[in-house]
PDB file of C-alpha atoms and ligand atoms in Angstrom:
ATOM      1  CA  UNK A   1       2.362   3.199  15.512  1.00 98.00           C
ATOM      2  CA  UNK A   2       2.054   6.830  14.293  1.00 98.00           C
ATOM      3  CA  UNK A   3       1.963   8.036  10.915  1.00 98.00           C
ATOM      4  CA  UNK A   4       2.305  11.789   9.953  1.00 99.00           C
ATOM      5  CA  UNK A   5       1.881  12.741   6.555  1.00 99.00           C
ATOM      6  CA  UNK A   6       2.679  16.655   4.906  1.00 99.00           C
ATOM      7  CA  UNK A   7       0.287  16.993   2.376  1.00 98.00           C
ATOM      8  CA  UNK A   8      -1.457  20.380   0.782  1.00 98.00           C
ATOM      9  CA  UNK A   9      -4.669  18.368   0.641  1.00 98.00           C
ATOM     10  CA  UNK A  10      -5.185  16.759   3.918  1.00 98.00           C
ATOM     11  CA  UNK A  11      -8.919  16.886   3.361  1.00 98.00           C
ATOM     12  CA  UNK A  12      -8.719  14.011   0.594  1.00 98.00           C
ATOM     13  CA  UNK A  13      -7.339  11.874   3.919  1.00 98.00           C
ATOM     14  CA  UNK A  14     -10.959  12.509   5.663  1.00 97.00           C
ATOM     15  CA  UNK A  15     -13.586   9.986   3.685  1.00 97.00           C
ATOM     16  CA  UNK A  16     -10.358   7.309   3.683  1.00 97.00           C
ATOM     17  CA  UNK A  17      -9.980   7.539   7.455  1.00 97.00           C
ATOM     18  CA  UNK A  18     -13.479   7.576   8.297  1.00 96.00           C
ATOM     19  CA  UNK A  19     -14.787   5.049   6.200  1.00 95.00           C
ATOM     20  CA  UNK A  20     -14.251   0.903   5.607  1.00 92.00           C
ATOM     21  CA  UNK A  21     -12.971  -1.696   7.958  1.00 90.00           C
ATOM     22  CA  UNK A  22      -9.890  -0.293   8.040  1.00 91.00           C
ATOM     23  CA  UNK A  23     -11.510   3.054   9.764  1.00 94.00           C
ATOM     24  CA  UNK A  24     -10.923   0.879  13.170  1.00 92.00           C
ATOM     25  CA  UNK A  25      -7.461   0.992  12.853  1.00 96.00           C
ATOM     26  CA  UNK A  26      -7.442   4.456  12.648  1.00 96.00           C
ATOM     27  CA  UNK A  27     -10.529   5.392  14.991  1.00 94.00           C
ATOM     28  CA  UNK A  28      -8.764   3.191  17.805  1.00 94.00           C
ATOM     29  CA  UNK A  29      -5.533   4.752  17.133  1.00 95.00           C
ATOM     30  CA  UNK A  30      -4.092   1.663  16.632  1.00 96.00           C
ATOM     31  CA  UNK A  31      -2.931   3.117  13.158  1.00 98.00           C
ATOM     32  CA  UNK A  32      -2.662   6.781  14.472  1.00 98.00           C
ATOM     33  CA  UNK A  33      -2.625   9.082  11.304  1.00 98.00           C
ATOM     34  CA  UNK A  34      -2.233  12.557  11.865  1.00 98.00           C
ATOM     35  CA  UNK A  35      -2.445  15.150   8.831  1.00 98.00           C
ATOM     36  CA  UNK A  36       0.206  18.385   8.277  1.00 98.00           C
ATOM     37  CA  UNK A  37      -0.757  20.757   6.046  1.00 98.00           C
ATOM     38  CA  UNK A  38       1.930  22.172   4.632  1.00 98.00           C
ATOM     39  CA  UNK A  39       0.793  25.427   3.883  1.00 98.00           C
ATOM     40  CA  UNK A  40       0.616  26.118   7.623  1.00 98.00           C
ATOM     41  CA  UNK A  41       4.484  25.817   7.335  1.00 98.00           C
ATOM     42  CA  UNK A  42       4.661  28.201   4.488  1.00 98.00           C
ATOM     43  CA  UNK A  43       5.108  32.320   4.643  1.00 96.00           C
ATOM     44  CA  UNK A  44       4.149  35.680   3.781  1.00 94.00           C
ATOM     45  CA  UNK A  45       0.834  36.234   2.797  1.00 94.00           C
ATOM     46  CA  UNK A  46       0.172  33.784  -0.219  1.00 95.00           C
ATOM     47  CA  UNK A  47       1.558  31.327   1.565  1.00 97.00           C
ATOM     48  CA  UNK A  48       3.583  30.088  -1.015  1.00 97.00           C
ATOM     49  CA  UNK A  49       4.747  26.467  -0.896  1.00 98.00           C
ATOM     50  CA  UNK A  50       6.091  26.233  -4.657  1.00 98.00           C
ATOM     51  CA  UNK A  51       8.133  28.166  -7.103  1.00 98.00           C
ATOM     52  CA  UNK A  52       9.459  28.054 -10.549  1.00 98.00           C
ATOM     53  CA  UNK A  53      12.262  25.690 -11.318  1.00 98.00           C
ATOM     54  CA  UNK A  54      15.634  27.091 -11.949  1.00 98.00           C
ATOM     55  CA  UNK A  55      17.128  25.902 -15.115  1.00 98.00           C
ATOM     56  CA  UNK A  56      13.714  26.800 -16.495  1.00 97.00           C
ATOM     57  CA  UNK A  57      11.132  24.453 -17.732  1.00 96.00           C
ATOM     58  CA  UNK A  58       7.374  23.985 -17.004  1.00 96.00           C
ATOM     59  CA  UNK A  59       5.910  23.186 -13.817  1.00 97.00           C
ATOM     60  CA  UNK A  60       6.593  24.313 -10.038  1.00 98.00           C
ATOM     61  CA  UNK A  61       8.778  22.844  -7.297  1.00 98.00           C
ATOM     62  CA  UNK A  62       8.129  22.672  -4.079  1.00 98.00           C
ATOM     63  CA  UNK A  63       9.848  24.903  -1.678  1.00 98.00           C
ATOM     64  CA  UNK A  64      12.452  23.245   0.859  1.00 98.00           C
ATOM     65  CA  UNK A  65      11.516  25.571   3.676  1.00 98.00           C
ATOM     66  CA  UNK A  66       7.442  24.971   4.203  1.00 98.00           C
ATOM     67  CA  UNK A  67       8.757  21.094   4.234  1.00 99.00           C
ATOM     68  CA  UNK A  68      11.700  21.382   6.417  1.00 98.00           C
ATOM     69  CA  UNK A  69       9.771  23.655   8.786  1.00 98.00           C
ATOM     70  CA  UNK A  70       7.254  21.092   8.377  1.00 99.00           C
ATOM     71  CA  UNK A  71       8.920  18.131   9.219  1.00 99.00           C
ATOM     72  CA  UNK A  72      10.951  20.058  12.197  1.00 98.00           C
ATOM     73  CA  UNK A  73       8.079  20.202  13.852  1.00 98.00           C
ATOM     74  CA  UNK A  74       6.600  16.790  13.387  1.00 99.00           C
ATOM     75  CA  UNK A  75       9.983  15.565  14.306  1.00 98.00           C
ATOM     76  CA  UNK A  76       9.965  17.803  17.595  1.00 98.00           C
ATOM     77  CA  UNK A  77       6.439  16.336  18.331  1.00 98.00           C
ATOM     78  CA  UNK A  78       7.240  12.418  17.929  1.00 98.00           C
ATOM     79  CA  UNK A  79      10.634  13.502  20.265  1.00 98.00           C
ATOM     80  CA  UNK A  80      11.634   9.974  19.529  1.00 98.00           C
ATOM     81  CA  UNK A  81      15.166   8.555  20.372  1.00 97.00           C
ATOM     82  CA  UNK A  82      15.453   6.369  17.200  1.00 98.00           C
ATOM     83  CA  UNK A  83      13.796   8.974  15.205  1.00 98.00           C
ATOM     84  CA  UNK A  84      10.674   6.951  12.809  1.00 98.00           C
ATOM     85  CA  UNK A  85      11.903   7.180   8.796  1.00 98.00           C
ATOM     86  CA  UNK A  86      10.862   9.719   6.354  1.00 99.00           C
ATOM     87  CA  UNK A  87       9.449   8.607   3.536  1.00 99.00           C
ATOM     88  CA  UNK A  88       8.428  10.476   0.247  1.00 98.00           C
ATOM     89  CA  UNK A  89       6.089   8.881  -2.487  1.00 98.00           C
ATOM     90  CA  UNK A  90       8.166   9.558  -5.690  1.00 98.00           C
ATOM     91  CA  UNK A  91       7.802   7.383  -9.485  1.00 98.00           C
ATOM     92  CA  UNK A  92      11.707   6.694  -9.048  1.00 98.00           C
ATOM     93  CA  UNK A  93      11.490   5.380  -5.688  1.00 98.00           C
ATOM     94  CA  UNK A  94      10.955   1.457  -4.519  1.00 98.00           C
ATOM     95  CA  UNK A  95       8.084  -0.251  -5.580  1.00 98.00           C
ATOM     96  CA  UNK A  96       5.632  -0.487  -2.854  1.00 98.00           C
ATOM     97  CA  UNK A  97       4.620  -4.107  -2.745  1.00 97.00           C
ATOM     98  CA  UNK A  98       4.018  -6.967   0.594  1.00 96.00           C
ATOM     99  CA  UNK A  99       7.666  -6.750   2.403  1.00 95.00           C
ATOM    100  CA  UNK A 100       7.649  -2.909   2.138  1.00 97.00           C
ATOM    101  CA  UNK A 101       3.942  -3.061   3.822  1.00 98.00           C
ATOM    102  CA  UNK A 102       4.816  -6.194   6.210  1.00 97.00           C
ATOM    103  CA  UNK A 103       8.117  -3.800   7.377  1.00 97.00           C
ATOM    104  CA  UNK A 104       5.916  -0.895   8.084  1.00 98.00           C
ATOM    105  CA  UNK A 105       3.045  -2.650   9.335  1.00 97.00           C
ATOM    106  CA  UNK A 106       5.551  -3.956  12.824  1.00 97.00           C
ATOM    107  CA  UNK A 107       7.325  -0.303  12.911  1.00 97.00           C
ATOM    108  CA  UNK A 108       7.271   2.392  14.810  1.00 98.00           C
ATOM    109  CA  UNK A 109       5.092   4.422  11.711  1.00 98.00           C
ATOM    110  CA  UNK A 110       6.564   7.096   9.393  1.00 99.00           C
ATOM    111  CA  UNK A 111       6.888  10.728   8.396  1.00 99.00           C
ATOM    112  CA  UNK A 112       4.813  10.587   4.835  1.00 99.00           C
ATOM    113  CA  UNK A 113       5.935  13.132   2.761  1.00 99.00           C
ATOM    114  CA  UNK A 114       3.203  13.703  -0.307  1.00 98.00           C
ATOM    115  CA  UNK A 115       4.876  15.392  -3.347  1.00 98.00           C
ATOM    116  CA  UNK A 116       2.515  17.583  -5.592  1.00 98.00           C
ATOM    117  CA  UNK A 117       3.901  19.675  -8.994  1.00 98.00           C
ATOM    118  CA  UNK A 118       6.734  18.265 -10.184  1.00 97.00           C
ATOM    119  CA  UNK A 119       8.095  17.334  -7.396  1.00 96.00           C
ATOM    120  CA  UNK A 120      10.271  18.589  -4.637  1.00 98.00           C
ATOM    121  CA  UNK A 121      13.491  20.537  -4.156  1.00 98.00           C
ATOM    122  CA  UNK A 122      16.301  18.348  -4.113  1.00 98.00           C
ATOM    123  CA  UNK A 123      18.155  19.479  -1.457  1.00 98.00           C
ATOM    124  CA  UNK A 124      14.925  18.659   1.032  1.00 99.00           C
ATOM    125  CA  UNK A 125      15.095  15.224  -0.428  1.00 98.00           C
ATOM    126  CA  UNK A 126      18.405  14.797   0.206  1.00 98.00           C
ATOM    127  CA  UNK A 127      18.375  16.532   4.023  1.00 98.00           C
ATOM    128  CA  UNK A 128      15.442  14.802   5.252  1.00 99.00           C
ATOM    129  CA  UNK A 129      14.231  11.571   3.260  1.00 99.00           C
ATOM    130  CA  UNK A 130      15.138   8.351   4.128  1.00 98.00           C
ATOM    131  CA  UNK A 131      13.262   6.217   1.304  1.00 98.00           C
ATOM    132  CA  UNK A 132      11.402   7.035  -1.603  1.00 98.00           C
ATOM    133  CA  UNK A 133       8.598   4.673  -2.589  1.00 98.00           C
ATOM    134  CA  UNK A 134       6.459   4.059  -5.868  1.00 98.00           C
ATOM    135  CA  UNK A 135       2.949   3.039  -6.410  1.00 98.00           C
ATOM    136  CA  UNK A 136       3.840   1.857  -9.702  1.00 98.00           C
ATOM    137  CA  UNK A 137       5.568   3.057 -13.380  1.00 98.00           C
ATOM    138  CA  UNK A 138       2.756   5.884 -14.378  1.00 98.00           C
ATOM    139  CA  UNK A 139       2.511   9.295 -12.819  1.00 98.00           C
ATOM    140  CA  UNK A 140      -0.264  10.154 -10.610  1.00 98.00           C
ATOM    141  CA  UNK A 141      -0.729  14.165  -9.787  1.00 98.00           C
ATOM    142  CA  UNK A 142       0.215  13.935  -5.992  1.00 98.00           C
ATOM    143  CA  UNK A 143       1.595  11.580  -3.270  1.00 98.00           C
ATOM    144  CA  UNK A 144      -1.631  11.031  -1.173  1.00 98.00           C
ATOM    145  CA  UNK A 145      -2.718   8.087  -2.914  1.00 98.00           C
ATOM    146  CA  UNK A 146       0.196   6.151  -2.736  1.00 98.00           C
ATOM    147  CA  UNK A 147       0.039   7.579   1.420  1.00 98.00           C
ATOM    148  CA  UNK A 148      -3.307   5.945   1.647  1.00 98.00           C
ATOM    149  CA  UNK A 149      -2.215   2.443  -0.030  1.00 98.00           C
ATOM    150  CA  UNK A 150       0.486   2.223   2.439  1.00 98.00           C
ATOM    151  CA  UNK A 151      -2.435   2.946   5.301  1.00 98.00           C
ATOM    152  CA  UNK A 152      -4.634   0.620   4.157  1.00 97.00           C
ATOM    153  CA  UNK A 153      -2.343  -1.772   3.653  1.00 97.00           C
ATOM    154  CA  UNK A 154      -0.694  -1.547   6.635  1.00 97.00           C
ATOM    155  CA  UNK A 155      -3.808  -1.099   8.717  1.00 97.00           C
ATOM    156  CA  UNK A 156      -5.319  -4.280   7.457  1.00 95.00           C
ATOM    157  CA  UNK A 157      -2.111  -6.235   8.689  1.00 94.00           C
ATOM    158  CA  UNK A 158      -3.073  -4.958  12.336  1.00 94.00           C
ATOM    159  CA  UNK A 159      -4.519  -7.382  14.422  1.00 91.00           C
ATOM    160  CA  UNK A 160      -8.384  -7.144  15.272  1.00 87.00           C
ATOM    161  CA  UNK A 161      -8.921  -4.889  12.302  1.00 88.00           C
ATOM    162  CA  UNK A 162     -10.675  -7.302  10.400  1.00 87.00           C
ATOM    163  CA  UNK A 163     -13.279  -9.566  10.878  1.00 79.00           C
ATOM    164  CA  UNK A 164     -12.004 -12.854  10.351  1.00 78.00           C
ATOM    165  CA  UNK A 165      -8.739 -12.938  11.929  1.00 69.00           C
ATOM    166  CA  UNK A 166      -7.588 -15.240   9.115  1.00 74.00           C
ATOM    167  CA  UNK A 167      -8.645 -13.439   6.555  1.00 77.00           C
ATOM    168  CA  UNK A 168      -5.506 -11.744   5.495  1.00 83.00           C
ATOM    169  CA  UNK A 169      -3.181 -14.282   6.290  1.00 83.00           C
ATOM    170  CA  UNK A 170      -4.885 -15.792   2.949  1.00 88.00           C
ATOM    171  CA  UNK A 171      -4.485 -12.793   0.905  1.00 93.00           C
ATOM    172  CA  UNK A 172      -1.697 -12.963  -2.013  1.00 95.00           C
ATOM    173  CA  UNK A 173       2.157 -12.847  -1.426  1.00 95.00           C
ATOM    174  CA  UNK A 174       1.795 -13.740   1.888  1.00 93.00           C
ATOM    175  CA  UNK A 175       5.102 -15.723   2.675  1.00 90.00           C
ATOM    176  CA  UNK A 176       3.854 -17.311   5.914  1.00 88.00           C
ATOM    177  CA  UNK A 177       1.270 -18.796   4.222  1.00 91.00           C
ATOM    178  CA  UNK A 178       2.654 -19.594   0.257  1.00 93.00           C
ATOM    179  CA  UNK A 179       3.605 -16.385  -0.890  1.00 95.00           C
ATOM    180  CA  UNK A 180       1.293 -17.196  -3.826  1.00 97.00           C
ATOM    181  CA  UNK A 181      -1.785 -15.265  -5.427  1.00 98.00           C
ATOM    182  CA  UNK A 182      -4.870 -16.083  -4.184  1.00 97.00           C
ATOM    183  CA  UNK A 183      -7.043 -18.812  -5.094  1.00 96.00           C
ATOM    184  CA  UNK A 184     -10.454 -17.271  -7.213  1.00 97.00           C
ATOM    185  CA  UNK A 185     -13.496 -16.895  -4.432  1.00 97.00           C
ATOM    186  CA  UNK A 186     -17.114 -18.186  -5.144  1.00 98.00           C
ATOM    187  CA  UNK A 187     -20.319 -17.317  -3.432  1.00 98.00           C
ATOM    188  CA  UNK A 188     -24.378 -18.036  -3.424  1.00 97.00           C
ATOM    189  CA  UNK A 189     -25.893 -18.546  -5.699  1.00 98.00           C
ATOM    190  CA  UNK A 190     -24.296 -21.898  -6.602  1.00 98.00           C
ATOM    191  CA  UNK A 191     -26.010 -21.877  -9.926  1.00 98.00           C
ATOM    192  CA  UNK A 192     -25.311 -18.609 -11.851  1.00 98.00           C
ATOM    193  CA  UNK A 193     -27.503 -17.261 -14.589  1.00 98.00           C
ATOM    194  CA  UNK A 194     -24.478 -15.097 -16.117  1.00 97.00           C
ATOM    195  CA  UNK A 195     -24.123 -14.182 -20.252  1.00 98.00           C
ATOM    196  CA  UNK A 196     -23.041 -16.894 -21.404  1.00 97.00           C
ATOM    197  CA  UNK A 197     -25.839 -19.100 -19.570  1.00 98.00           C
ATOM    198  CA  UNK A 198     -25.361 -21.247 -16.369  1.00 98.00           C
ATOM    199  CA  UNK A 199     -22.296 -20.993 -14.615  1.00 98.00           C
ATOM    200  CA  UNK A 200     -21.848 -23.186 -11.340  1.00 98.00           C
ATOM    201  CA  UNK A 201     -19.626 -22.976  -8.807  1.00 98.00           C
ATOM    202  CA  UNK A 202     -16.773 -26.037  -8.721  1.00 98.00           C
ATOM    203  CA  UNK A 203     -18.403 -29.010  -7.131  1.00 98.00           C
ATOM    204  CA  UNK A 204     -15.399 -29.265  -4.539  1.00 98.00           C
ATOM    205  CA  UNK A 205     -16.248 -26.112  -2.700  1.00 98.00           C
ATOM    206  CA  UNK A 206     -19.767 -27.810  -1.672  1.00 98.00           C
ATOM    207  CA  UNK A 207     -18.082 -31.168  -1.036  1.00 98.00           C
ATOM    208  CA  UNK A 208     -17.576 -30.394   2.726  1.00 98.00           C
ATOM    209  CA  UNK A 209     -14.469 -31.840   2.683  1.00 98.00           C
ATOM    210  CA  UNK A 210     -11.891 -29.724   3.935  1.00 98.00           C
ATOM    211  CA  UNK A 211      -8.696 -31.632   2.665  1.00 98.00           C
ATOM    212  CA  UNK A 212     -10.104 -31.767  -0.813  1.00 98.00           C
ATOM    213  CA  UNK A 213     -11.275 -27.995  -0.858  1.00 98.00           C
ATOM    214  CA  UNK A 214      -7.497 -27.288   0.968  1.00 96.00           C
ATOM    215  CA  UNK A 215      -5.655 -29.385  -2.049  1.00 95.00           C
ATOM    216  CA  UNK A 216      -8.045 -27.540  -4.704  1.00 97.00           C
ATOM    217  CA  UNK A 217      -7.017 -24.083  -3.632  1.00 96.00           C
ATOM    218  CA  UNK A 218      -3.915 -24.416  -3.295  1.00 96.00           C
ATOM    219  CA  UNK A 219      -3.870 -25.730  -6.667  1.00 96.00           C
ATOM    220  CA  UNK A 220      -5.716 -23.113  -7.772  1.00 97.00           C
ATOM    221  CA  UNK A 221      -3.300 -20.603  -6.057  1.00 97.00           C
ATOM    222  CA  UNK A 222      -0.374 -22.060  -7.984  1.00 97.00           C
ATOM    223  CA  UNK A 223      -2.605 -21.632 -11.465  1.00 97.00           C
ATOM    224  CA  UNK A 224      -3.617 -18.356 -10.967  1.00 97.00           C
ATOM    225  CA  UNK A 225       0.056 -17.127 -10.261  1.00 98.00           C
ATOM    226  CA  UNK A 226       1.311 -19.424 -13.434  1.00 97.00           C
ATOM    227  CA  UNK A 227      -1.068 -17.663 -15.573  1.00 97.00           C
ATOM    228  CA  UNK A 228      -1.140 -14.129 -13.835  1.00 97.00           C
ATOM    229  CA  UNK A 229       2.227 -13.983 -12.285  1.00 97.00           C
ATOM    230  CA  UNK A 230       4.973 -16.071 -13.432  1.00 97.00           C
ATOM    231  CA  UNK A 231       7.486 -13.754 -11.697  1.00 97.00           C
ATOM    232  CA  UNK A 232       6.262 -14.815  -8.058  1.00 97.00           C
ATOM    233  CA  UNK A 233       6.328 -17.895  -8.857  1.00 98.00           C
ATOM    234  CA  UNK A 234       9.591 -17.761  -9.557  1.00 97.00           C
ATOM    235  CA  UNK A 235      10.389 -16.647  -6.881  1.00 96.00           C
ATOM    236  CA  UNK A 236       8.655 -19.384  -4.728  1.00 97.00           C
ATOM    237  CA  UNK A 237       9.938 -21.997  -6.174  1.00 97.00           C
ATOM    238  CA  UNK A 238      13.431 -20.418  -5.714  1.00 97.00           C
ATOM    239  CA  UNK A 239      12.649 -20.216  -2.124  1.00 96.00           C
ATOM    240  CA  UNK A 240      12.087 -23.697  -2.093  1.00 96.00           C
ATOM    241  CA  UNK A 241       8.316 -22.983  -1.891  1.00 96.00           C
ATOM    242  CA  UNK A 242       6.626 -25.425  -4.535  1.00 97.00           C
ATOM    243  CA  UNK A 243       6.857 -29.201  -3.529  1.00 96.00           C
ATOM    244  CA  UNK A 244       6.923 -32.136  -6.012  1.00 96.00           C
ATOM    245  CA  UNK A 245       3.277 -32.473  -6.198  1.00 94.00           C
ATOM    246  CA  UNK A 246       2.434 -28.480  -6.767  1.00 96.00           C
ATOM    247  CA  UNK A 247       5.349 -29.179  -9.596  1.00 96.00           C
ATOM    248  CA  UNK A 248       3.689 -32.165 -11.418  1.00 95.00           C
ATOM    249  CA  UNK A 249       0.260 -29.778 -10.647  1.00 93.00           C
ATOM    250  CA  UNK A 250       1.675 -27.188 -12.308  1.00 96.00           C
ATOM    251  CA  UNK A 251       3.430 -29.299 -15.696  1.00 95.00           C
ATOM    252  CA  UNK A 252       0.363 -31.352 -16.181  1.00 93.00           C
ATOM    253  CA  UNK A 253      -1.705 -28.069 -16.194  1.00 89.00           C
ATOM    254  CA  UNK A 254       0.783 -26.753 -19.157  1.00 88.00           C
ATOM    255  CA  UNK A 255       2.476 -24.245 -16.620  1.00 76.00           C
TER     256      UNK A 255
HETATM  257  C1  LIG B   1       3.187  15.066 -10.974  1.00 73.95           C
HETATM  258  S1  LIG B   1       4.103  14.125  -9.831  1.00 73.95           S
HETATM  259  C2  LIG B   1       5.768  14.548 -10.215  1.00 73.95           C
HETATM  260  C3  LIG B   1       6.355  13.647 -11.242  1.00 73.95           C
HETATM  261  C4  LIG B   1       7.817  13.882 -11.522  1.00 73.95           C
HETATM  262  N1  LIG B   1       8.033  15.141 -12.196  1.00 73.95           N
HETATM  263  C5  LIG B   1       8.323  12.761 -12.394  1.00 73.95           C
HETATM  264  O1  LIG B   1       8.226  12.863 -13.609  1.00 73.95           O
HETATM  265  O2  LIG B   1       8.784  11.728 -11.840  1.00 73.95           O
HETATM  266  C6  LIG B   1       3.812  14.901  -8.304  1.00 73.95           C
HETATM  267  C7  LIG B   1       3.957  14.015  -7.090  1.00 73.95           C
HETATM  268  O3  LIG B   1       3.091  12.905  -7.165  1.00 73.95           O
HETATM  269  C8  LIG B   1       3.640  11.809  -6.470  1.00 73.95           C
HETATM  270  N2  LIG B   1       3.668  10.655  -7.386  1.00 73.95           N
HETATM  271  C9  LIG B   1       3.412  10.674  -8.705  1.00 73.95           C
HETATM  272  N3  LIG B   1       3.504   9.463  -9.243  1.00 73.95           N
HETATM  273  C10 LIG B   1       3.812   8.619  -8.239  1.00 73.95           C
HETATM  274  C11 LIG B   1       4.050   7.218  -8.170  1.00 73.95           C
HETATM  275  N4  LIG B   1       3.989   6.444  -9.240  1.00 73.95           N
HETATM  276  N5  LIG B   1       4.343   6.695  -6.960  1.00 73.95           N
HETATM  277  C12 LIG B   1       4.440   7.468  -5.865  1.00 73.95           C
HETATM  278  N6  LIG B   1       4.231   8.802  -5.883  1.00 73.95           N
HETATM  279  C13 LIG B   1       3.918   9.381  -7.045  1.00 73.95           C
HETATM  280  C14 LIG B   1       5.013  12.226  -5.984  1.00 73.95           C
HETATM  281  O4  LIG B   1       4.931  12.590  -4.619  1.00 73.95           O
HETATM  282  C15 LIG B   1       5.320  13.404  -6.879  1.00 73.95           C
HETATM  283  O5  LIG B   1       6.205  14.311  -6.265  1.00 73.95           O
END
């Protein structure tokens, strides 16, 4: 799959891409990532990618040329039939969370469109973009950290990338395995000599026995999203996702 992503500061993209276990994904091109400057795309001599806002008010906007030229040519380059989507990182847009990465993460890739200022011209936005997507409810001063949550997250999904093969089918919201959060994690020493004096790990996890240390997780899974989360498990149980026994878990743990 191949992501291209317009940004102004492409160079924040280097450490992320070259570093971690997700740098295999990249390195292999398995994930290929490939970084637009915008101001290439941009004219004169200052190449000038913003401007003040009409209507007044504080703040730039950034021009709809640099980006359109921009994305022209990315689109010219990928020369795909079913053309990949365009997607630009915006507060109002969809909250990025595990079906938005799964979706991505068995595509085709993206154009990543990373806003800076206050934002874009509209009429870009409306020509070009085919989803908007949101880290969360707070502003942040640019779209390339949302674009490099979506590539780690999606890169991780890819097979061979990590280690353990397993390892992130046990990761939170996972639907193929619960959809759950995951269960707290514990390792050496067992014994630990923390503020409050000796802490040890729970006795199950040395026990060796894999159905116990399989029923205690999961128990712990549906705890953790009681206390942390009572939204997903909501939504669990109205998939049908919490059987009889993870329901009495759940009531006699006050949940
Ligand atoms: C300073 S912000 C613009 C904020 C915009 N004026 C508003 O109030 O919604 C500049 C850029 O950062 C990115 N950005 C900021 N917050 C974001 C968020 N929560 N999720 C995704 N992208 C965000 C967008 O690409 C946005 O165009």
């Amino acid at each position: 799959m191949r992501f291209d992503v317009i940004t102004l500061f492409p160079e924040l993209f280097a450490p992320f891409l070259s570093h971690g276990i997700n740098r295999r994904a990249f390195e292999s091109g398995l994930v290929d990532v490939r970084l637009w400057q915008l101001r290439d795309f941009a004219e004169g001599n200052y190449r000038r990618v913003d401007d003040r806002p009409f209507g007044g008010g504080p703040g730039m906007v950034m021009l709809a040329d640099p980006l359109y030229r921009c994305w022209q040519a990315i689109r010219a380059e990928r020369n795909e039939a079913e053309p990949a989507p365009t997607v630009l990182f915006s507060p109002l847009g969809q909250r990025l969370a595990h079906p938005v990465v799964t979706g991505f993460a068995s595509g085709q890739g993206a154009i990543l469109v990373c806003g800076r200022y206050e934002g874009i011209d509209q009429r870009f936005i409306d020509a070009c973009v085919d989803a908007q997507l949101s880290l969360g409810d707070f502003v942040l001063s640019g779209g390339e950290i949302p674009a490099m949550a979506l590539l780690d997250a999606v890169a991780r999904l890819q097979p061979g990338v990590l280690n353990d093969a397993g390892s992130h089918q046990q990761d939170s919201f996972n639907p193929a395995l619960d959809g759950l959060l995951d269960c707290p994690h514990y390792t050496r020493p067992e014994v630990w000599h923390g503020p409050q004096g000796e802490v040890a790990v729970p006795e199950v996890l040395l026990s060796g026995n894999h159905a116990r240390i399989e029923a205690y997780r999961r128990q712990q899974r549906l705890h953790t999203t009681a206390q942390w989360r009572p939204d997903v498990l909501q939504q669990v149980r109205a998939a049908g996702g919490l059987t009889r026994q993870d329901e009495a878990a759940l009531r006699a743990a006050g949940a």
